[in-house]
Short mmCIF file of C-alpha atoms in Angstrom, two decimals:
data_model
loop_
_atom_site.label_atom_id
_atom_site.label_comp_id
_atom_site.label_asym_id
_atom_site.label_seq_id
_atom_site.Cartn_x
_atom_site.Cartn_y
_atom_site.Cartn_z
CA MET M 1 0.18 21.39 27.20
CA PRO M 2 1.18 20.21 23.70
CA ASN M 3 4.19 17.92 23.30
CA PHE M 4 5.82 20.37 20.88
CA GLU M 5 6.19 24.12 21.03
CA HIS M 6 6.59 26.90 18.50
CA PRO M 7 6.60 30.62 19.32
CA GLU M 8 4.65 31.55 16.17
CA TYR M 9 1.66 29.31 16.89
CA PRO M 10 -0.88 29.57 19.75
CA GLU M 11 -1.21 26.66 22.15
CA ALA M 12 -4.72 25.78 20.90
CA THR M 13 -3.41 25.38 17.35
CA LEU M 14 -0.57 23.12 18.50
CA LEU M 15 -2.96 20.97 20.55
CA HIS M 16 -5.25 20.58 17.53
CA LEU M 17 -2.27 19.63 15.38
CA GLU M 18 -1.16 17.06 17.95
CA SER M 19 -4.63 15.48 17.93
CA MET M 20 -4.53 15.22 14.13
CA VAL M 21 -1.09 13.53 13.97
CA PRO M 22 -0.52 11.68 17.27
CA CYS M 23 2.82 10.00 17.98
CA ARG M 24 4.61 12.10 15.35
CA GLU M 25 6.12 14.71 17.68
CA SER M 26 9.62 14.53 16.23
CA GLN M 27 8.50 14.90 12.61
CA VAL M 28 5.97 17.65 13.37
CA SER M 29 8.56 19.60 15.34
CA SER M 30 10.96 19.37 12.40
CA LEU M 31 8.28 20.62 10.01
CA LEU M 32 7.31 23.47 12.32
CA SER M 33 10.93 24.56 12.53
CA ILE M 34 11.11 24.73 8.72
CA PHE M 35 7.73 26.13 7.72
CA GLY M 36 6.09 29.40 8.57
CA GLU M 37 2.45 30.32 8.00
CA LEU M 38 0.97 28.24 5.22
CA PRO M 39 -0.71 29.85 2.23
CA HIS M 40 -0.86 26.60 0.32
CA VAL M 41 -2.55 24.47 -2.30
CA PHE M 42 -3.10 20.75 -1.80
CA VAL M 43 -3.46 18.44 -4.81
CA ASN M 44 -3.89 14.67 -4.95
CA CYS M 45 -1.90 13.31 -7.91
CA VAL M 46 -4.20 10.29 -8.22
CA GLU M 47 -7.24 12.49 -8.76
CA CYS M 48 -5.29 14.82 -11.09
CA PHE M 49 -3.80 11.98 -13.07
CA THR M 50 -2.49 13.94 -16.08
CA SER M 51 -0.01 16.79 -16.12
CA ARG M 52 -2.63 19.18 -17.50
CA LEU M 53 -5.17 18.38 -14.78
CA LEU M 54 -2.48 18.72 -12.12
CA LEU M 55 -1.16 22.08 -13.30
CA GLU M 56 -4.64 23.53 -13.82
CA GLU M 57 -5.77 22.42 -10.34
CA ILE M 58 -2.76 24.12 -8.73
CA LEU M 59 -3.51 27.38 -10.55
CA THR M 60 -7.22 27.18 -9.70
CA GLN M 61 -6.52 26.65 -5.99
CA LEU M 62 -3.94 29.43 -6.08
CA GLN M 63 -6.70 31.83 -7.15
CA SER M 64 -8.83 30.82 -4.15
CA LEU M 65 -6.12 31.91 -1.68
CA SER M 66 -7.46 35.42 -2.12
CA SER M 67 -10.14 36.42 0.39
CA GLU M 68 -12.14 37.96 -2.46
CA ASN M 69 -12.17 34.80 -4.55
CA LYS M 70 -12.90 31.65 -2.56
CA HIS M 71 -13.72 29.62 -5.66
CA GLY M 72 -11.05 29.97 -8.32
CA SER M 73 -12.03 29.95 -11.96
CA HIS M 74 -10.67 27.40 -14.41
CA VAL M 75 -7.22 28.29 -15.81
CA PRO M 76 -6.23 26.46 -19.03
CA CYS M 77 -2.64 25.25 -18.90
CA ASP M 78 -1.14 22.86 -21.44
CA THR M 79 2.59 22.81 -20.68
CA PHE M 80 4.96 23.35 -17.78
CA ASN M 81 6.27 26.50 -19.47
CA ASP M 82 2.73 27.87 -19.46
CA PHE M 83 2.42 26.91 -15.80
CA VAL M 84 5.56 28.87 -14.85
CA ARG M 85 4.27 31.97 -16.64
CA LEU M 86 0.74 31.72 -15.17
CA PHE M 87 2.07 30.95 -11.69
CA LYS M 88 4.14 34.14 -11.66
CA GLN M 89 1.10 36.12 -12.75
CA GLU M 90 -1.10 34.63 -10.03
CA ILE M 91 1.46 35.38 -7.31
CA ILE M 92 1.33 39.05 -8.29
CA THR M 93 -2.46 39.06 -8.67
CA GLN M 94 -2.97 37.48 -5.22
CA ASP M 95 -0.40 39.85 -3.67
CA LEU M 96 1.73 36.96 -2.41
CA GLN M 97 5.14 38.30 -3.45
CA ASN M 98 6.28 38.65 0.18
CA GLN M 99 5.02 35.26 1.38
CA THR M 100 6.11 31.69 0.90
CA VAL M 101 3.57 29.72 -1.12
CA TYR M 102 3.49 25.96 -0.52
CA ILE M 103 2.39 23.44 -3.16
CA VAL M 104 1.61 20.09 -1.51
CA LEU M 105 1.46 17.11 -3.88
CA ASP M 106 -0.07 14.01 -2.29
CA LYS M 107 0.59 10.57 -3.84
CA ALA M 108 3.56 12.21 -5.53
CA GLU M 109 4.84 8.90 -6.92
CA GLN M 110 2.26 9.36 -9.69
CA LEU M 111 4.50 12.09 -11.13
CA ARG M 112 6.69 9.30 -12.51
CA GLU M 113 3.85 8.35 -14.86
CA MET M 114 3.56 11.89 -16.28
CA GLU M 115 5.78 13.82 -18.68
CA ALA M 116 9.50 13.55 -17.96
CA ASN M 117 9.83 17.27 -17.18
CA MET M 118 7.21 17.35 -14.41
CA LEU M 119 9.24 16.09 -11.46
CA PRO M 120 12.46 18.05 -12.32
CA GLY M 121 10.30 21.10 -13.03
CA PHE M 122 8.63 21.06 -9.61
CA LEU M 123 12.00 20.55 -7.94
CA ARG M 124 13.30 23.71 -9.62
CA LEU M 125 10.07 25.71 -9.46
CA GLN M 126 11.50 28.37 -7.14
CA GLU M 127 14.43 28.90 -9.49
CA MET M 128 12.26 28.95 -12.63
CA THR M 129 9.64 31.37 -11.26
CA ASP M 130 11.98 33.53 -9.17
CA ARG M 131 9.30 33.42 -6.48
CA ASN M 132 9.35 32.20 -2.87
CA VAL M 133 7.63 28.85 -3.43
CA THR M 134 8.15 25.45 -1.78
CA VAL M 135 6.92 22.17 -3.26
CA ILE M 136 6.20 19.36 -0.79
CA PHE M 137 6.00 15.79 -2.10
CA LEU M 138 4.02 13.30 0.00
CA SER M 139 4.62 9.65 -0.82
CA GLU M 140 4.84 6.19 0.70
CA ILE M 141 7.88 5.22 -1.40
CA VAL M 142 11.48 6.30 -0.88
CA TRP M 143 13.15 9.06 -2.89
CA GLU M 144 15.56 6.60 -4.52
CA LEU M 145 12.60 5.21 -6.50
CA PHE M 146 11.67 8.74 -7.62
CA ARG M 147 15.01 10.01 -8.83
CA PRO M 148 15.07 10.42 -12.64
CA ASN M 149 17.91 8.73 -14.51
CA THR M 150 18.86 12.08 -16.04
CA GLY M 151 19.47 13.58 -12.60
CA CYS M 152 17.68 16.41 -10.81
CA LEU M 153 17.87 18.76 -7.85
CA GLU M 154 17.96 16.68 -4.67
CA PRO M 155 15.13 17.52 -2.24
CA PHE M 156 15.26 17.62 1.54
CA THR M 157 13.74 14.34 2.73
CA LEU M 158 11.92 13.74 6.01
CA TYR M 159 11.08 10.13 6.81
CA PHE M 160 8.07 9.06 8.85
CA PRO M 161 8.92 5.62 10.30
CA ASP M 162 6.33 2.91 10.86
CA TYR M 163 4.33 3.28 14.02
CA SER M 164 5.56 1.10 16.88
CA ILE M 165 3.11 -1.30 18.48
CA GLY M 166 2.85 1.12 21.41
CA ASN M 167 2.00 3.98 19.05
CA LEU M 168 -0.68 1.90 17.33
CA GLN M 169 -2.13 0.85 20.67
CA LYS M 170 -2.41 4.50 21.76
CA ILE M 171 -3.88 5.75 18.47
CA LEU M 172 -6.39 2.94 17.92
CA SER M 173 -7.55 3.01 21.55
CA HIS M 174 -8.42 6.68 21.11
CA TYR M 175 -11.34 5.75 18.81
CA HIS M 176 -13.27 3.67 21.33
CA PRO M 177 -17.10 3.62 20.97
CA PRO M 178 -18.79 5.85 23.56
CA GLU M 179 -21.00 3.02 24.87
CA TYR M 180 -17.95 1.07 26.08
CA SER M 181 -15.18 2.08 28.45
CA ALA M 182 -11.74 3.10 27.22
CA ASP M 183 -10.11 0.21 29.12
CA PHE M 184 -12.42 -2.35 27.50
CA TYR M 185 -11.64 -1.10 23.99
CA ALA M 186 -7.91 -0.85 24.78
CA ALA M 187 -7.92 -4.53 25.79
CA TYR M 188 -9.58 -5.37 22.47
CA ILE M 189 -6.97 -3.38 20.53
CA ASN M 190 -4.22 -5.21 22.41
CA ILE M 191 -5.66 -8.55 21.26
CA LEU M 192 -6.12 -7.29 17.69
CA LEU M 193 -2.51 -6.11 17.46
CA GLY M 194 -1.32 -9.41 18.91
CA VAL M 195 -2.77 -11.14 15.84
CA PHE M 196 -2.22 -8.58 13.06
CA TYR M 197 0.89 -6.59 14.01
CA THR M 198 3.35 -9.10 12.53
CA VAL M 199 1.74 -8.80 9.08
CA CYS M 200 0.27 -5.30 9.04
CA ARG M 201 1.56 -1.94 10.33
CA ASP M 202 -0.78 0.25 8.28
CA LEU M 203 -2.90 2.44 10.57
CA LYS M 204 -5.86 2.77 8.18
CA GLU M 205 -5.97 -0.98 7.61
CA LEU M 206 -5.83 -1.72 11.33
CA ARG M 207 -8.57 0.82 12.08
CA HIS M 208 -10.75 -0.85 9.48
CA LEU M 209 -10.09 -4.31 10.94
CA ALA M 210 -10.73 -3.04 14.47
CA ALA M 211 -14.12 -1.60 13.52
CA LEU M 212 -15.04 -4.70 11.50
CA ASN M 213 -14.42 -7.25 14.27
CA PHE M 214 -15.37 -5.34 17.43
CA THR M 215 -18.97 -6.59 17.37
CA LYS M 216 -17.74 -10.18 17.62
CA TYR M 217 -15.53 -9.28 20.58
CA CYS M 218 -18.51 -7.77 22.41
CA GLU M 219 -20.81 -10.78 21.96
CA PRO M 220 -20.16 -12.41 25.38
CA VAL M 221 -20.77 -9.05 27.10
CA VAL M 222 -23.97 -8.41 25.12
CA ARG M 223 -25.29 -11.91 25.91
CA GLY M 224 -24.45 -11.48 29.61
CA GLU M 225 -21.95 -14.36 29.58
CA ALA M 226 -18.99 -12.15 30.58
CA ASN M 227 -18.24 -8.68 31.86
CA GLU M 228 -15.83 -6.14 30.40
CA ARG M 229 -13.00 -7.30 32.66
CA ASP M 230 -13.28 -11.00 31.78
CA THR M 231 -10.35 -10.82 29.37
CA ARG M 232 -9.77 -14.57 29.15
CA ARG M 233 -13.30 -15.40 28.00
CA LEU M 234 -13.34 -12.46 25.59
CA TRP M 235 -10.02 -13.59 24.10
CA LYS M 236 -11.25 -17.18 23.73
CA ASN M 237 -14.32 -15.93 21.87
CA ILE M 238 -12.41 -13.77 19.39
CA GLU M 239 -9.05 -15.54 18.84
CA SER M 240 -9.99 -17.95 16.05
CA HIS M 241 -12.24 -15.33 14.51
CA LEU M 242 -9.38 -12.83 14.17
CA LYS M 243 -7.05 -15.44 12.73
CA LYS M 244 -9.66 -16.33 10.11
CA ALA M 245 -10.13 -12.62 9.39
CA MET M 246 -6.40 -12.35 8.72
CA GLN M 247 -6.69 -15.08 6.07
CA THR M 248 -9.83 -13.68 4.43
CA VAL M 249 -10.63 -10.00 4.92
CA TYR M 250 -7.02 -8.79 5.23
CA LEU M 251 -5.97 -10.69 2.08
CA ARG M 252 -9.17 -9.47 0.36
CA GLU M 253 -10.36 -13.02 -0.24
CA ILE M 254 -13.81 -11.68 0.62
CA SER M 255 -15.17 -8.18 0.98
CA SER M 256 -15.93 -6.45 4.26
CA SER M 257 -19.67 -6.63 3.59
CA GLN M 258 -19.43 -10.40 2.98
CA TRP M 259 -17.53 -10.77 6.24
CA GLU M 260 -20.21 -8.86 8.16
CA ARG M 261 -22.97 -11.01 6.65
CA ILE M 262 -21.10 -14.17 7.63
CA GLN M 263 -20.82 -12.93 11.21
CA GLN M 264 -24.59 -12.41 11.32
CA ASP M 265 -25.42 -15.79 9.75
CA ASP M 266 -22.93 -17.98 11.60
CA GLY M 267 -22.37 -17.48 15.30
CA GLU M 268 -19.75 -20.21 15.79
CA PRO M 269 -16.22 -18.77 15.92
CA GLY M 270 -13.71 -20.38 13.61
CA HIS M 271 -16.36 -22.12 11.50
CA LEU M 272 -17.09 -19.71 8.67
CA LYS M 273 -19.15 -20.85 5.73
CA GLY M 274 -17.51 -21.30 2.37
CA LEU M 275 -14.17 -19.71 3.16
CA SER M 276 -11.86 -22.71 3.28
CA ALA M 277 -11.95 -23.42 -0.44
CA HIS M 278 -10.85 -19.89 -1.41
CA ALA M 279 -13.76 -19.81 -3.84
CA HIS M 280 -14.43 -16.12 -3.25
CA VAL M 281 -11.30 -14.83 -4.97
CA GLU M 282 -12.33 -13.02 -8.14
CA LEU M 283 -9.37 -12.07 -10.34
CA PRO M 284 -9.18 -11.25 -14.05
CA TYR M 285 -8.14 -14.14 -16.29
CA TYR M 286 -4.56 -13.01 -16.87
CA SER M 287 -4.16 -11.97 -13.24
CA LYS M 288 -4.72 -15.60 -12.26
CA PHE M 289 -1.96 -16.71 -14.62
CA LEU M 290 0.26 -13.90 -13.35
CA LEU M 291 -0.24 -15.14 -9.79
CA ILE M 292 0.48 -18.73 -10.88
CA ALA M 293 3.64 -17.60 -12.67
CA ALA M 294 4.69 -15.63 -9.59
CA TYR M 295 4.20 -18.69 -7.37
CA LEU M 296 6.29 -20.84 -9.71
CA ALA M 297 9.03 -18.18 -9.79
CA SER M 298 9.01 -17.94 -5.98
CA TYR M 299 9.21 -21.67 -5.26
CA ASN M 300 11.14 -23.09 -8.23
CA PRO M 301 14.91 -22.54 -8.50
CA ALA M 302 15.72 -20.37 -11.52
CA ARG M 303 17.93 -23.14 -12.94
CA THR M 304 14.85 -25.36 -13.35
CA ASP M 305 13.00 -22.96 -15.64
CA LYS M 306 14.52 -24.57 -18.74
CA ARG M 307 13.20 -27.96 -17.70
CA PHE M 308 9.68 -26.78 -16.96
CA PHE M 309 9.03 -23.99 -19.45
CA LEU M 310 11.37 -24.25 -22.45
CA LYS M 311 10.00 -26.31 -25.30
CA HIS M 312 12.38 -28.73 -27.03
CA HIS M 313 14.88 -28.45 -24.18
CA GLY M 314 15.92 -32.05 -24.76
CA LYS M 315 15.48 -34.98 -22.42
CA ILE M 316 16.68 -34.53 -18.86
CA LYS M 317 16.67 -37.64 -16.71
CA LYS M 318 14.96 -37.00 -13.43
CA THR M 319 17.42 -39.11 -11.42
CA ASN M 320 20.47 -37.33 -12.82
CA PHE M 321 18.81 -33.96 -12.34
CA LEU M 322 18.14 -34.63 -8.69
CA LYS M 323 21.58 -36.12 -8.00
CA LYS M 324 23.33 -33.12 -9.47
CA HIS M 325 21.39 -30.73 -7.25
CA GLU M 326 20.63 -31.90 -3.74
CA LYS M 327 16.96 -31.43 -3.22
CA THR M 328 15.75 -29.26 -0.32
CA SER M 329 12.08 -28.38 0.00
CA ASN M 330 11.63 -24.85 -1.28
CA HIS M 331 8.24 -24.68 0.40
CA LEU M 332 9.92 -25.12 3.77
CA LEU M 333 12.45 -22.41 2.94
CA GLY M 334 9.73 -19.97 1.90
CA PRO M 335 9.22 -17.83 -1.23
CA LYS M 336 12.29 -16.40 -2.97
CA PRO M 337 12.36 -13.02 -4.76
CA PHE M 338 12.34 -13.02 -8.55
CA PRO M 339 12.84 -10.31 -11.22
CA LEU M 340 10.06 -9.02 -13.43
CA ASP M 341 11.55 -10.45 -16.64
CA ARG M 342 11.52 -13.97 -15.17
CA LEU M 343 7.87 -13.57 -14.15
CA LEU M 344 6.90 -12.51 -17.67
CA ALA M 345 8.93 -15.30 -19.28
CA ILE M 346 7.09 -17.92 -17.19
CA LEU M 347 3.75 -16.21 -17.90
CA TYR M 348 4.30 -16.37 -21.67
CA SER M 349 5.21 -20.04 -21.36
CA ILE M 350 2.17 -21.19 -19.39
CA VAL M 351 -0.48 -19.15 -21.24
CA ASP M 352 -1.55 -20.87 -24.45
CA ASN M 353 -2.37 -17.80 -26.50
CA LYS M 354 0.22 -15.08 -27.04
CA VAL M 355 0.32 -12.35 -24.38
CA ALA M 356 1.75 -8.98 -25.33
CA PRO M 357 3.63 -7.08 -22.58
CA THR M 358 1.05 -4.31 -22.49
CA ALA M 359 0.40 -1.72 -19.82
CA ASN M 360 -2.63 -3.80 -18.81
CA ILE M 361 -0.37 -6.69 -17.76
CA PHE M 362 1.82 -4.37 -15.71
CA SER M 363 -1.19 -2.73 -14.06
CA GLN M 364 -2.45 -6.20 -13.06
CA ILE M 365 0.92 -6.88 -11.41
CA THR M 366 0.48 -3.63 -9.46
CA SER M 367 -3.03 -4.73 -8.45
CA LEU M 368 -1.71 -8.06 -7.15
CA VAL M 369 0.81 -6.14 -5.04
CA THR M 370 -1.97 -3.88 -3.75
CA LEU M 371 -4.02 -6.97 -2.82
CA GLN M 372 -0.90 -8.26 -1.01
CA LEU M 373 -0.88 -11.45 -3.08
CA LEU M 374 2.55 -10.31 -4.28
CA THR M 375 5.13 -8.33 -2.34
CA LEU M 376 7.44 -5.80 -3.98
CA VAL M 377 10.97 -6.42 -2.74
CA GLY M 378 13.25 -3.37 -2.52
CA HIS M 379 16.62 -3.26 -4.23
CA ASP M 380 19.72 -1.14 -3.74
CA ASP M 381 21.01 -1.17 -7.33
CA GLN M 382 19.26 1.59 -9.28
CA LEU M 383 20.00 -0.23 -12.55
CA ASP M 384 18.29 -3.37 -11.31
CA GLY M 385 14.61 -3.92 -12.07
CA PRO M 386 11.88 -4.56 -9.48
CA LYS M 387 11.72 -7.91 -7.70
CA TYR M 388 8.68 -9.61 -6.22
CA LYS M 389 7.68 -12.44 -3.91
CA CYS M 390 4.47 -14.46 -4.03
CA THR M 391 2.80 -14.52 -0.60
CA VAL M 392 -0.07 -16.97 -1.12
CA SER M 393 -0.20 -20.54 0.19
CA LEU M 394 -0.04 -23.75 -1.84
CA ASP M 395 -3.73 -24.51 -1.21
CA PHE M 396 -4.63 -21.02 -2.34
CA ILE M 397 -2.69 -21.21 -5.62
CA ARG M 398 -4.00 -24.71 -6.37
CA ALA M 399 -7.55 -23.37 -6.02
CA ILE M 400 -6.72 -20.49 -8.38
CA ALA M 401 -5.06 -22.86 -10.85
CA ARG M 402 -8.12 -25.11 -10.94
CA THR M 403 -10.29 -22.21 -12.13
CA VAL M 404 -8.16 -21.93 -15.30
CA ASN M 405 -7.60 -25.70 -15.70
CA PHE M 406 -3.88 -25.46 -14.98
CA ASP M 407 -2.14 -28.36 -13.20
CA ILE M 408 0.37 -26.39 -11.13
CA ILE M 409 1.76 -29.46 -9.34
CA LYS M 410 3.34 -30.64 -12.61
CA TYR M 411 5.40 -27.45 -12.71
CA LEU M 412 6.63 -27.38 -9.10
CA TYR M 413 10.17 -28.61 -8.45
CA ASP M 414 9.30 -29.85 -4.95
CA PHE M 415 6.84 -32.35 -6.41
CA LEU M 416 9.14 -33.97 -8.98
#
């Protein structure tokens, strides 16, 4: 029996749905209570990265809803006004006047990068077309970061919370290899989550890490040195290996293929060739300086920026400077959040040649966040800009700084 019920759907359909989205009973039940049958189009806003591509893809998929036309023909559409007109025509052509049509937009945060009328237009699409249409936005960011400054129709929001450790244990254990027992793989997942759960809650990432490191976990069993129930020996074999994986693969210091080759070449756990020097990090030139600037902003008090980065600031005696401000190690306190404008100000100061604040610089900041070298810190004030934290270690940033001949120690307040 499925965990959720709905009179309009057969039991087999509900069971299939439950297998597709395990541990989401509450959210699925809410969606089932709202939605009926689903004539729908599904568009990924990353793939359709311009407004024209997005609107044309919706119209093309709308054509394919007809049983006579499984492959819709291309529909040119330049503006949102054209889209409204063509959408109304397609609803009539496909004989969908008496049904609710759903438009599902995945990675919907990309709408913020398109024309200003796209997001408000989709929110008012039912009103503008006078048709029974529902637009569903799928995103990993909260609505408050979507809302246009000019205001718009507020959508109904349904939050999917992070999976609990019990949820992740249940889901990941479901994908056990057929040649091993479910209990053996569940024990492995329990060990994996014990190492990674504090830093990673993303299901896809954890599935990837589980698949990547399972071979190492099985080594004592394969060699005949332990059986599947010898949890202590299996844990001893994999513990240091997983901790090293957290510092390398998870932070993308090396690629998954490099990690697999290292496992084949070096059988000793915890002693992995060439990883301690962080020499495998390959970042664009300005991304390295961005990361250096972010580290300085995270670990230097803002009041010290004038001393370190402003030319002709006048002489400041070190003894007086330290007496005025009692010195506590910022590295012991951990990284502090900093605003974007401070990051860019430090970047312009430490890079010799002039750096224009182009879209390329901002995209590199986004890439550093994606690589989890920076963390985007949320903020409640809508007028406030984004804030970040640098998450790398001192050894890591010193290795990065050496590749661009930058002496970072000279610019760190803790080392005055």
